[in-house]
Amino acid sequence: MSNSYPITVTINGKTIEKQVEPRMLLADFIRHEAGLTGTHVGCEHGVCGACTVLFDGKPVRSCIMLAVQANGHELTTVEGLAQSEDNMHPIQNAFWEAHGLQCGFCTPGILMTLVPFLEENKNPNEAEVREAISGNLCRCTGYQHIVDATLLAAKKLNEVAE
Amino acid sequence: MKPAPFEYHAPTSLDAALALKAEHGDDGKPLAGGQSLIPAMNFRVAQPSLLIDLNHIPELRHITKPNGSVHIGSMTLQSSAERDKLIAEHVPLLHEAIPNIAHPQIRNRGTIGGSLAHADPASELPVVALALGARFRAQSSAGERWIEAKDFFAGLFATALQTDELLTEIAFPTKTARTGYCFTEVARRHGDYAMAGLAAIVELDANDKIAAAKLVYLNVGDGPVDAASAAASLIGKAPEAAAFKEAGRIASQEDMHPFGNVHATPEYQRHLSAVLTERALATATQRAKVA
């Protein structure tokens, strides 16, 4: 059954057209077809959150979506956050400053979860942050520095907004 | 960890989807949010030969309130329902339960109808639907029928839907006077599968005695577990701690038969259910007094 479908997907503002088998997962499409390897594949069954990307602006798990389902939609991956190598997103800067990562494997998924969270929640408290990242597993940090970094990011984003 | 090959159809109308279902029957697996189906396909626990993607059928995404109930299109996203004002105002039990469904990333894809049709005993929506007496609209190319919640759930991951039918809409009764609702659960981490949980409904009479009650539990049986004898024990009683404790005892010791799992033994699930029953009944009663 070697059926394939043409799809057009916009990732970080760039439009990509490809033929895909319907069984191709969106995470694999992003990594292998679009060549954007910042999106990480951890558990491949929707538990670890490493593959989180923005689908029409909302965080979703790209390992439990089919690439064909992204046809005609807009995605943002972690590569879409920084304006340039010298000009990172305030959330990225906050993670750097507050040691919000160690090995970094979970970080792209956590960032893509937090970007829309912090847009909706300008001044979250610690409990809200912990709930927001409850769908993302980190095996290094024990989460404390991720929480600290997120609270710092909220502060930075508010400063940018002022 | 990749799905086996399958044929993919993305019909853009309900009629087209029903025609595919009529043609392919059980081989044509509906794809709603895919938040349970695609993980199962990644593990190859599920290997459907044909997927009918329902995400391109706008008529299946709606929330309306015709009369006495809120009708939710089966493909309505859980995240849309979570933020919906009609649901928040008129079906408070559903509104309270939705944030307990997994994580925001999941609720942004997961659908109300998909979760109900999947009929996972650990999931929240079947419990809410059974507690409220929701009705399920099943459509096929031959016609349609409405199924009562008590007849819809037919055991572990099983429903009354026939092979040519799709769940297209669910009608949740709206809240009523002097009635309080509460959903609560305990999970190891917010968003994980709950080890135990329940939906409780308490209706008070003019003398503040319990006129009616409903207690439905998750993850302690092969579907949503209706603790009928525990609820019956409350009728006519004053809504007080002793009555709640007794209801929790009956529900956890007599009405349910939990299997246990890697995180909780059956005994622990019974213990949690009993404690949660007391809390849920107390909260529902408080709410009934001001409703």
CSV table of N, CA and C in Angstrom, one decimal, chain B residues 36-91:
chain,number,residue,atom,x,y,z
B,36,SER,N,-5.6,8.9,21.5
B,36,SER,CA,-5.5,7.5,21.9
B,36,SER,C,-5.2,6.6,20.8
B,37,LEU,N,-5.8,6.9,19.6
B,37,LEU,CA,-5.7,6.0,18.5
B,37,LEU,C,-4.3,6.0,17.9
B,38,ILE,N,-3.7,7.1,17.7
B,38,ILE,CA,-2.4,7.2,17.1
B,38,ILE,C,-1.3,6.6,18.0
B,39,PRO,N,-1.3,6.8,19.3
B,39,PRO,CA,-0.3,6.1,20.2
B,39,PRO,C,-0.5,4.6,20.0
B,40,ALA,N,-1.8,4.1,19.9
B,40,ALA,CA,-2.0,2.7,19.8
B,40,ALA,C,-1.5,2.2,18.4
B,41,MET,N,-1.6,3.0,17.4
B,41,MET,CA,-1.1,2.7,16.1
B,41,MET,C,0.4,2.7,16.1
B,42,ASN,N,1.0,3.7,16.8
B,42,ASN,CA,2.5,3.7,16.9
B,42,ASN,C,3.0,2.4,17.6
B,43,PHE,N,2.3,1.9,18.5
B,43,PHE,CA,2.7,0.6,19.2
B,43,PHE,C,2.3,-0.6,18.4
B,44,ARG,N,1.5,-0.3,17.3
B,44,ARG,CA,0.9,-1.4,16.5
B,44,ARG,C,-0.1,-2.3,17.3
B,45,VAL,N,-0.5,-1.7,18.4
B,45,VAL,CA,-1.6,-2.4,19.1
B,45,VAL,C,-2.9,-2.3,18.2
B,46,ALA,N,-3.0,-1.2,17.5
B,46,ALA,CA,-4.1,-1.0,16.6
B,46,ALA,C,-3.4,-0.9,15.2
B,47,GLN,N,-4.0,-1.6,14.2
B,47,GLN,CA,-3.5,-1.6,12.9
B,47,GLN,C,-4.7,-1.5,11.9
B,48,PRO,N,-5.4,-0.4,12.0
B,48,PRO,CA,-6.5,-0.2,11.1
B,48,PRO,C,-6.1,-0.2,9.6
B,49,SER,N,-6.9,-0.8,8.7
B,49,SER,CA,-6.5,-0.8,7.3
B,49,SER,C,-6.9,0.5,6.6
B,50,LEU,N,-7.9,1.2,7.2
B,50,LEU,CA,-8.3,2.4,6.6
B,50,LEU,C,-8.7,3.4,7.7
B,51,LEU,N,-8.3,4.6,7.6
B,51,LEU,CA,-8.6,5.7,8.5
B,51,LEU,C,-9.6,6.6,7.9
B,52,ILE,N,-10.7,7.0,8.6
B,52,ILE,CA,-11.6,8.0,8.1
B,52,ILE,C,-11.4,9.2,9.0
B,53,ASP,N,-10.6,10.2,8.5
B,53,ASP,CA,-10.3,11.4,9.3
B,53,ASP,C,-11.5,12.3,9.3
B,54,LEU,N,-12.0,12.5,10.5
B,54,LEU,CA,-13.2,13.3,10.7
B,54,LEU,C,-12.9,14.8,10.9
B,55,ASN,N,-11.7,15.2,10.8
B,55,ASN,CA,-11.3,16.6,11.2
B,55,ASN,C,-11.7,17.6,10.1
B,56,HIS,N,-12.2,17.2,9.0
B,56,HIS,CA,-12.5,18.2,7.9
B,56,HIS,C,-14.0,18.3,7.8
B,57,ILE,N,-14.8,17.9,8.8
B,57,ILE,CA,-16.2,18.0,8.7
B,57,ILE,C,-16.7,19.1,9.7
B,58,PRO,N,-16.9,20.3,9.2
B,58,PRO,CA,-17.3,21.4,10.1
B,58,PRO,C,-18.6,21.2,10.9
B,59,GLU,N,-19.5,20.4,10.3
B,59,GLU,CA,-20.8,20.2,10.9
B,59,GLU,C,-20.7,19.4,12.2
B,60,LEU,N,-19.5,18.8,12.4
B,60,LEU,CA,-19.4,18.0,13.7
B,60,LEU,C,-18.7,18.8,14.8
B,61,ARG,N,-18.5,20.1,14.5
B,61,ARG,CA,-17.9,20.9,15.6
B,61,ARG,C,-18.9,22.1,15.9
B,62,HIS,N,-19.6,21.9,17.0
B,62,HIS,CA,-20.5,22.9,17.4
B,62,HIS,C,-20.9,22.7,18.8
B,63,ILE,N,-21.3,23.8,19.5
B,63,ILE,CA,-21.9,23.7,20.8
B,63,ILE,C,-23.1,24.6,20.8
B,64,THR,N,-24.3,24.0,21.0
B,64,THR,CA,-25.6,24.7,21.0
B,64,THR,C,-26.4,24.3,22.2
B,65,LYS,N,-27.4,25.1,22.5
B,65,LYS,CA,-28.3,24.8,23.6
B,65,LYS,C,-29.8,24.9,23.1
B,66,PRO,N,-30.3,23.9,22.5
B,66,PRO,CA,-31.6,24.0,21.9
B,66,PRO,C,-32.7,24.1,23.0
B,67,ASN,N,-32.9,23.0,23.9
B,67,ASN,CA,-33.8,23.1,25.0
B,67,ASN,C,-33.5,22.1,26.0
B,68,GLY,N,-33.1,22.5,27.2
B,68,GLY,CA,-32.9,21.6,28.3
B,68,GLY,C,-31.6,20.8,28.2
B,69,SER,N,-30.9,21.0,27.1
B,69,SER,CA,-29.6,20.3,27.1
B,69,SER,C,-28.6,21.1,26.2
B,70,VAL,N,-27.3,20.9,26.5
B,70,VAL,CA,-26.3,21.5,25.6
B,70,VAL,C,-25.8,20.4,24.7
B,71,HIS,N,-25.9,20.7,23.4
B,71,HIS,CA,-25.5,19.7,22.3
B,71,HIS,C,-24.1,20.0,21.9
B,72,ILE,N,-23.3,19.0,21.9
B,72,ILE,CA,-21.9,19.2,21.5
B,72,ILE,C,-21.6,18.3,20.3
B,73,GLY,N,-21.1,18.9,19.3
B,73,GLY,CA,-20.7,18.1,18.1
B,73,GLY,C,-19.6,17.2,18.5
B,74,SER,N,-19.6,16.0,18.0
B,74,SER,CA,-18.6,15.0,18.5
B,74,SER,C,-17.2,15.4,18.2
B,75,MET,N,-16.9,16.2,17.2
B,75,MET,CA,-15.5,16.6,16.9
B,75,MET,C,-15.1,17.9,17.5
B,76,THR,N,-15.9,18.4,18.4
B,76,THR,CA,-15.6,19.6,19.2
B,76,THR,C,-14.3,19.3,20.0
B,77,LEU,N,-13.3,20.2,19.9
B,77,LEU,CA,-12.1,20.0,20.6
B,77,LEU,C,-12.4,20.1,22.1
B,78,GLN,N,-11.7,19.3,22.9
B,78,GLN,CA,-11.8,19.4,24.4
B,78,GLN,C,-11.4,20.8,24.8
B,79,SER,N,-10.3,21.4,24.2
B,79,SER,CA,-9.9,22.7,24.6
B,79,SER,C,-11.0,23.8,24.3
B,80,SER,N,-11.7,23.6,23.2
B,80,SER,CA,-12.8,24.5,22.9
B,80,SER,C,-13.9,24.4,23.9
B,81,ALA,N,-14.3,23.1,24.3
B,81,ALA,CA,-15.3,22.9,25.3
B,81,ALA,C,-14.9,23.5,26.6
B,82,GLU,N,-13.6,23.3,26.9
B,82,GLU,CA,-13.1,23.8,28.2
B,82,GLU,C,-13.3,25.3,28.4
B,83,ARG,N,-13.3,26.0,27.3
B,83,ARG,CA,-13.4,27.5,27.4
B,83,ARG,C,-14.8,28.0,27.0
B,84,ASP,N,-15.7,27.1,26.7
B,84,ASP,CA,-17.0,27.5,26.2
B,84,ASP,C,-17.9,28.0,27.3
B,85,LYS,N,-18.5,29.2,27.1
B,85,LYS,CA,-19.3,29.8,28.1
B,85,LYS,C,-20.7,29.1,28.4
B,86,LEU,N,-21.3,28.5,27.3
B,86,LEU,CA,-22.5,27.8,27.5
B,86,LEU,C,-22.3,26.6,28.4
B,87,ILE,N,-21.2,25.9,28.1
B,87,ILE,CA,-20.9,24.7,29.0
B,87,ILE,C,-20.6,25.1,30.4
B,88,ALA,N,-19.8,26.2,30.5
B,88,ALA,CA,-19.5,26.6,31.9
B,88,ALA,C,-20.7,27.0,32.7
B,89,GLU,N,-21.7,27.6,32.0
B,89,GLU,CA,-22.9,28.1,32.7
B,89,GLU,C,-23.9,27.0,32.9
B,90,HIS,N,-24.1,26.1,31.9
B,90,HIS,CA,-25.2,25.2,32.0
B,90,HIS,C,-24.8,23.8,32.3
B,91,VAL,N,-23.6,23.4,32.1
B,91,VAL,CA,-23.2,22.0,32.4
B,91,VAL,C,-21.9,22.1,33.2
